[in-house]
Each structure stands twice: as C-alpha cells, then as structure tokens.
PDB file of C-alpha atoms in Angstrom:
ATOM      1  CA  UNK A   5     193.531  21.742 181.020  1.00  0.00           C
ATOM      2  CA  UNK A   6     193.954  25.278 180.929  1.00  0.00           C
ATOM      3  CA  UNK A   7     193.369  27.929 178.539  1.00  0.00           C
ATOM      4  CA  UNK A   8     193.265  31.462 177.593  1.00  0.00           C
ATOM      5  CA  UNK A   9     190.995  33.467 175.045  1.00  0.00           C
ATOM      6  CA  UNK A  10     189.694  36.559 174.555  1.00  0.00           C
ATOM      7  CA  UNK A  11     186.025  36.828 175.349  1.00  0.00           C
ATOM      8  CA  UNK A  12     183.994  39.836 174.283  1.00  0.00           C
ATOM      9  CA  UNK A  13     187.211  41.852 174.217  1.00  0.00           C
ATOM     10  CA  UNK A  14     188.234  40.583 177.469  1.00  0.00           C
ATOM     11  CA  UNK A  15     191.005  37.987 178.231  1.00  0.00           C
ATOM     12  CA  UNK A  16     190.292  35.079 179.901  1.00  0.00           C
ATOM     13  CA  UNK A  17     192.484  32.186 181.529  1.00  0.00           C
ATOM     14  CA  UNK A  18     190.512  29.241 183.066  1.00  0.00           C
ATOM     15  CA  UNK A  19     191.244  25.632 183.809  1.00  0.00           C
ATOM     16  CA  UNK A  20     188.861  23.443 182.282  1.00  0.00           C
ATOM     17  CA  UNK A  21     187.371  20.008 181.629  1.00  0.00           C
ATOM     18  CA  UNK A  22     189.021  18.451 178.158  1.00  0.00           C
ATOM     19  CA  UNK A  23     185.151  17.331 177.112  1.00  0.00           C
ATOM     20  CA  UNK A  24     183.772  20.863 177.885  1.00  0.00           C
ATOM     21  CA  UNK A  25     181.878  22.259 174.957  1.00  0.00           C
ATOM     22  CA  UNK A  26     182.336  25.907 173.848  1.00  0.00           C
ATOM     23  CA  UNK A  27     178.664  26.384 174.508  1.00  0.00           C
ATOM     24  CA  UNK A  28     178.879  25.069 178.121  1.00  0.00           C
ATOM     25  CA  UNK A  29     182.180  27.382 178.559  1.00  0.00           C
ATOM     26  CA  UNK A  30     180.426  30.238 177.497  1.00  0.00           C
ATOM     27  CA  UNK A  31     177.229  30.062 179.734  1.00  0.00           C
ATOM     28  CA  UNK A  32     179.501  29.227 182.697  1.00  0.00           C
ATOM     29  CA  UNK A  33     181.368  33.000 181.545  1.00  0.00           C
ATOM     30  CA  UNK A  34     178.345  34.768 181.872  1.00  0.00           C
ATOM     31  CA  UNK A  35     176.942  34.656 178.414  1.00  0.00           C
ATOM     32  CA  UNK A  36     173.376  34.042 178.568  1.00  0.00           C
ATOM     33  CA  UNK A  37     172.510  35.131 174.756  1.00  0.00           C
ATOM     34  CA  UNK A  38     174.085  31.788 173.938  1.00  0.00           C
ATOM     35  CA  UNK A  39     171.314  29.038 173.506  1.00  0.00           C
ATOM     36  CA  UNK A  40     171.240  25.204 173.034  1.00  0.00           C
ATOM     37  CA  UNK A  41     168.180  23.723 171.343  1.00  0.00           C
ATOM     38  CA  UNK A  42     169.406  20.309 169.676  1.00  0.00           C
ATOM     39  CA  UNK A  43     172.881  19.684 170.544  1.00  0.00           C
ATOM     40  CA  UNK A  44     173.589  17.947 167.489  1.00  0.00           C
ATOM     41  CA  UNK A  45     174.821  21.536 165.105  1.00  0.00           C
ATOM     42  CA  UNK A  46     171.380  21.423 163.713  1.00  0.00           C
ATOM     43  CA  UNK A  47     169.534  24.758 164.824  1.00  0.00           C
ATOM     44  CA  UNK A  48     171.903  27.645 164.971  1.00  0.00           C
ATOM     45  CA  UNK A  49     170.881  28.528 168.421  1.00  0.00           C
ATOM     46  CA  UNK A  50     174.334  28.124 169.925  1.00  0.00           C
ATOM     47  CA  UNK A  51     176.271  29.960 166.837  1.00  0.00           C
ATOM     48  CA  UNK A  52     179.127  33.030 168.169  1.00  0.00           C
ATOM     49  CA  UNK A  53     181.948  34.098 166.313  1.00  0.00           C
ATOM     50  CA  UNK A  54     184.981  32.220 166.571  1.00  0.00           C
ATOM     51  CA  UNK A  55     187.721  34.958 165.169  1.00  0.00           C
ATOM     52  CA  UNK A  56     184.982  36.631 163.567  1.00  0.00           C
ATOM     53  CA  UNK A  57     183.288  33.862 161.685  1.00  0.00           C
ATOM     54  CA  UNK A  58     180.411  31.925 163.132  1.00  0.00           C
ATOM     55  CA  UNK A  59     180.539  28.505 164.708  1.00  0.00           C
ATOM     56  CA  UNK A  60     178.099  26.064 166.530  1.00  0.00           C
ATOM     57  CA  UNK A  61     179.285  26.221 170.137  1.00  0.00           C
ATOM     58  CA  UNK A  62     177.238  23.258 171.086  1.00  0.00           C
ATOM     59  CA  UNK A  63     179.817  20.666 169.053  1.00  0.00           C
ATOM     60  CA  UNK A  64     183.159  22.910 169.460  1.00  0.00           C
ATOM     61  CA  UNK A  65     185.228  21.926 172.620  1.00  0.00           C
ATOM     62  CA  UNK A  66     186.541  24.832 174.245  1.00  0.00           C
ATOM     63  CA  UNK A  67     190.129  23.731 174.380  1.00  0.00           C
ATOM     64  CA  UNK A  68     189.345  24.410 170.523  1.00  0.00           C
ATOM     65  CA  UNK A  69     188.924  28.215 171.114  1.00  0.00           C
ATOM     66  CA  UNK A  70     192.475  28.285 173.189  1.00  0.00           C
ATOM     67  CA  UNK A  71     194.399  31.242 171.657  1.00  0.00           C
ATOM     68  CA  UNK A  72     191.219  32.683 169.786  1.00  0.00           C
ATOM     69  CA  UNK A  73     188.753  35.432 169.883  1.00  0.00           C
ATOM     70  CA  UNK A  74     185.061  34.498 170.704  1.00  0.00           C
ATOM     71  CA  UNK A  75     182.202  36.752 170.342  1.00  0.00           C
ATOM     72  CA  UNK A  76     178.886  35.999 171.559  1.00  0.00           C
ATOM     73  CA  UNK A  77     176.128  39.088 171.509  1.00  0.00           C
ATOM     74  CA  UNK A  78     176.840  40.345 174.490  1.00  0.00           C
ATOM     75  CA  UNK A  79     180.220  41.734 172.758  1.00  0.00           C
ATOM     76  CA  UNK A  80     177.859  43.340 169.856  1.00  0.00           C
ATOM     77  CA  UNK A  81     175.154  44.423 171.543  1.00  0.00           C
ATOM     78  CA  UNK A  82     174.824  47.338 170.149  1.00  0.00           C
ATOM     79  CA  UNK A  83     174.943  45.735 166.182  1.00  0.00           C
ATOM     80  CA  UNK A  84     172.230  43.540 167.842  1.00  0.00           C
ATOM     81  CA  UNK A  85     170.000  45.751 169.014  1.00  0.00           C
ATOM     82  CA  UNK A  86     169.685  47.460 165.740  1.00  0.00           C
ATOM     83  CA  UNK A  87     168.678  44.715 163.462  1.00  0.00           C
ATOM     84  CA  UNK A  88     166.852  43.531 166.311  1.00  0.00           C
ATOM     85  CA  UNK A  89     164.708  46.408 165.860  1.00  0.00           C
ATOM     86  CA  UNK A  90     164.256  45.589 162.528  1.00  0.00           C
ATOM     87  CA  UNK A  91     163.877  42.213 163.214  1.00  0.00           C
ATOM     88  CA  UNK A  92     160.688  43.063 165.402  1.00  0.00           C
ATOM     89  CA  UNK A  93     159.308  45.722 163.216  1.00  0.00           C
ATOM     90  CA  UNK A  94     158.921  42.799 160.477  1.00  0.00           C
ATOM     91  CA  UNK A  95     157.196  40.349 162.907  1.00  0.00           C
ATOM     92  CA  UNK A  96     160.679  38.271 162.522  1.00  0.00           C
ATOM     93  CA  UNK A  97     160.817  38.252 166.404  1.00  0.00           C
ATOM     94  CA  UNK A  98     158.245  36.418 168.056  1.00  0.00           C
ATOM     95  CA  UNK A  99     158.932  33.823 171.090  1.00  0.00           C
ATOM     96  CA  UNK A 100     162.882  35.168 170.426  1.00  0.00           C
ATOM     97  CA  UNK A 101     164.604  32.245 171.595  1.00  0.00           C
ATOM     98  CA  UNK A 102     166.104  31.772 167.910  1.00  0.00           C
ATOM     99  CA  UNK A 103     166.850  35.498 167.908  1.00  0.00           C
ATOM    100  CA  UNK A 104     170.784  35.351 168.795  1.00  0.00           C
ATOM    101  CA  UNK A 105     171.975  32.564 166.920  1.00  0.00           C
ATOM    102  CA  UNK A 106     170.409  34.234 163.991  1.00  0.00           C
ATOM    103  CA  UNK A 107     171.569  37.907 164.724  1.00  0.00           C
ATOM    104  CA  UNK A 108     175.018  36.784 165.262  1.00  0.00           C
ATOM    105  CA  UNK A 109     174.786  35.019 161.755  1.00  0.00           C
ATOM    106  CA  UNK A 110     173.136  38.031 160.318  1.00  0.00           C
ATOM    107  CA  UNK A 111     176.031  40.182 161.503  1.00  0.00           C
ATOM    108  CA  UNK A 112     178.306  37.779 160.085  1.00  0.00           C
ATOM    109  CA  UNK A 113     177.060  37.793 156.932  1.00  0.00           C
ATOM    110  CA  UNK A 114     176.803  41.532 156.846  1.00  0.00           C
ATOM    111  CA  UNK A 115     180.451  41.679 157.492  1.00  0.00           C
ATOM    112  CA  UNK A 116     181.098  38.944 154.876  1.00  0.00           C
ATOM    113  CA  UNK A 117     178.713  39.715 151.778  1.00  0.00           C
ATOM    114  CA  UNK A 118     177.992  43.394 152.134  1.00  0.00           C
ATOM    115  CA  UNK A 119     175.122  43.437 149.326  1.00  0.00           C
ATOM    116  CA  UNK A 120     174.051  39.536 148.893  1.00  0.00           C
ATOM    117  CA  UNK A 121     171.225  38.116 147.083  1.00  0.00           C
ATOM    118  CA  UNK A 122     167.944  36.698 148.332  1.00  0.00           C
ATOM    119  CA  UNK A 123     169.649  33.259 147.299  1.00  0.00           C
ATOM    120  CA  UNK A 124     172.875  34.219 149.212  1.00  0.00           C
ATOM    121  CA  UNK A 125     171.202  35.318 152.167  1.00  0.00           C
ATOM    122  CA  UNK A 126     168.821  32.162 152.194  1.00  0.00           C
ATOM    123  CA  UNK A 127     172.024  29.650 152.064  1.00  0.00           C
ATOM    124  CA  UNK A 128     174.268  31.949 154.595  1.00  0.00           C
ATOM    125  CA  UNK A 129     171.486  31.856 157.417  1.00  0.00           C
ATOM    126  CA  UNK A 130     170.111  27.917 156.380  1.00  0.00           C
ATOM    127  CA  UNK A 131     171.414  26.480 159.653  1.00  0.00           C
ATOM    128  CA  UNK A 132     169.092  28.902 161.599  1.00  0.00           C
ATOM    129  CA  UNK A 133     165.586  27.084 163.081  1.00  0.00           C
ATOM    130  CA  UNK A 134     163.061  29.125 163.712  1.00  0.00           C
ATOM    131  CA  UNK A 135     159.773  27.376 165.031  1.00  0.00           C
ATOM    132  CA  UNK A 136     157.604  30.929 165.530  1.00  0.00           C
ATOM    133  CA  UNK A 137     157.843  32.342 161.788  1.00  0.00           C
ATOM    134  CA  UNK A 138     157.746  31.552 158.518  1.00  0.00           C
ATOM    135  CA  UNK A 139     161.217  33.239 157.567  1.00  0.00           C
ATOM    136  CA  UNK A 140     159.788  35.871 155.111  1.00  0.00           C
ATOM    137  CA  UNK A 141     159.651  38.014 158.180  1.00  0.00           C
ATOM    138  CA  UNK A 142     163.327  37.588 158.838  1.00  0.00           C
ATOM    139  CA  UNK A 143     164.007  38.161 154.554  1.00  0.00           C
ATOM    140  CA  UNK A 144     162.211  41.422 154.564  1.00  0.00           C
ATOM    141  CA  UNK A 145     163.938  42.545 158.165  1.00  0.00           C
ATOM    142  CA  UNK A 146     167.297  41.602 156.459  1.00  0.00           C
ATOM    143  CA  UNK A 147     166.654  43.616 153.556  1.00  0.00           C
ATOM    144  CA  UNK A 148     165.632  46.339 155.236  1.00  0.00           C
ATOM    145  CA  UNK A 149     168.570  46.131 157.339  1.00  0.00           C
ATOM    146  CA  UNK A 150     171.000  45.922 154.624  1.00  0.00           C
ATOM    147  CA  UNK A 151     169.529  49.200 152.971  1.00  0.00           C
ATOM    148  CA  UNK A 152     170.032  51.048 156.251  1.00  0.00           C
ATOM    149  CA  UNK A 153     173.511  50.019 156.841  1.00  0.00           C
ATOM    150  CA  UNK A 154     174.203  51.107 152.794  1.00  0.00           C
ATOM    151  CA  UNK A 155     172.262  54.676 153.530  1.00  0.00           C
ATOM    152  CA  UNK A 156     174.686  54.932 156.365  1.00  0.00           C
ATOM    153  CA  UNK A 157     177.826  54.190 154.483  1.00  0.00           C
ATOM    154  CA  UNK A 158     176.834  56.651 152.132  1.00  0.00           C
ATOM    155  CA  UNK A 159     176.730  59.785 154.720  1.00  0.00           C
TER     156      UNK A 159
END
C-alpha cells in the first residue's frame, strides 16, 4: 500500500507493508531518536507527534499516519536540545535511552499546558519509563524549563 506524509517538514511517498508499524516506518526513514523498549504502548520510548500531539509509534500502523504530519526529534532538535540541557543539568539524563520519548512529550505538553501543575505535569508525562532516575530529576528540569521559556516570552 502506498502512502504519503509529511516527515519532519519533508514529504514523503513510500509503498509499504499494511502490518508496518509507525515505529518501524520511521527507523526505516532515518529517524534514529525513535526507540522501542516494550512494544506493547507501555514505556513512552517510541512516542512522536502525530499532527502535533504525541502518539506511541510502536502500536500505530503507518498506513494510519497517511495524509498526516509526523514529528519525531530530529524535526525539533533544536527545542530538544534545550530542555535537554536542562534535563542533564538536573541529573534527569543518565543512560538517555528514555530521553526522546520523554522530550517529545515534554514539548508537547509545553505547547499544550503552558503553565501546568506538578499534578498536571505528573499525569501528562505518566506513560514515560525511566529505569535510571527517580523522576524528581526530570520534575525539577521541567520546572526549570518552564520558567525559562516564561522569562523568554516576557522579553
């Protein structure tokens, strides 16, 4: 079956398997920030954004993401980067094999809930696994994050 998306800002057209996952789509494209750790939508590893809202690549076909824009963090890399940064200064980032499944959902959120609560954060990013911390590392970088992004809508 064939179909066309845009990837990253670029269009695609490719003939493909009617069982092929998003995820397997993706790392076929190129798009090596995309990880698989459970295949079963438990872990977050595998989340990008389908028309800007996050989804579990590992259990969407990619016949499902004909006609749509996907965005994995290669297409934000520079959004990335910067919490990233954060991300490591609060110890959040340690084996970083969880990191973009989490940044893209941290991105997404940021877009969604521009000043969210510790609660609201906590239930946005539940989906996320991380084996290496203990997730108060990833609070305190999102906090810190969020301040940042209000000092710089302010100037």
């Amino acid at each position: 079956m064939q179909i066309t998306l845009t990837l990253n800002g670029r269009r695609c057209t490719d003939e493909i398997p009617a069982d092929m996952t998003l995820f397997t789509y993706l790392r076929q494209k190129g798009c090596y920030s995309v990880k698989c750790g459970c295949e079963t939508s438990s872990c977050g590893l595998c989340t990008v954004w389908m028309d800007q809202k996050p989804v579990l690549s590992c259990s969407v076909l990619a016949a499902r993401a004909d006609g749509h824009e996907i965005t994995t963090m290669e297409g934000v890399q520079q959004e990335a980067v910067e919490f990233g940064t954060f991300l490591a200064d609060e110890g959040g980032e340690q084996c970083g094999f969880c990191s973009p499944g989490f940044i893209m959902n941290v991105l997404a959120m940021v877009r969604e809930l521009p000043n969210p609560t510790d609660e609201q954060i906590k239930e946005y990013l539940a989906g996320n696994l991380c084996r290496c911390t203990g997730y108060q590392s990833h609070l305190r970088a999102i906090k810190k994050y969020l301040a940042h992004k209000q000092k710089e809508a302010v100037r």
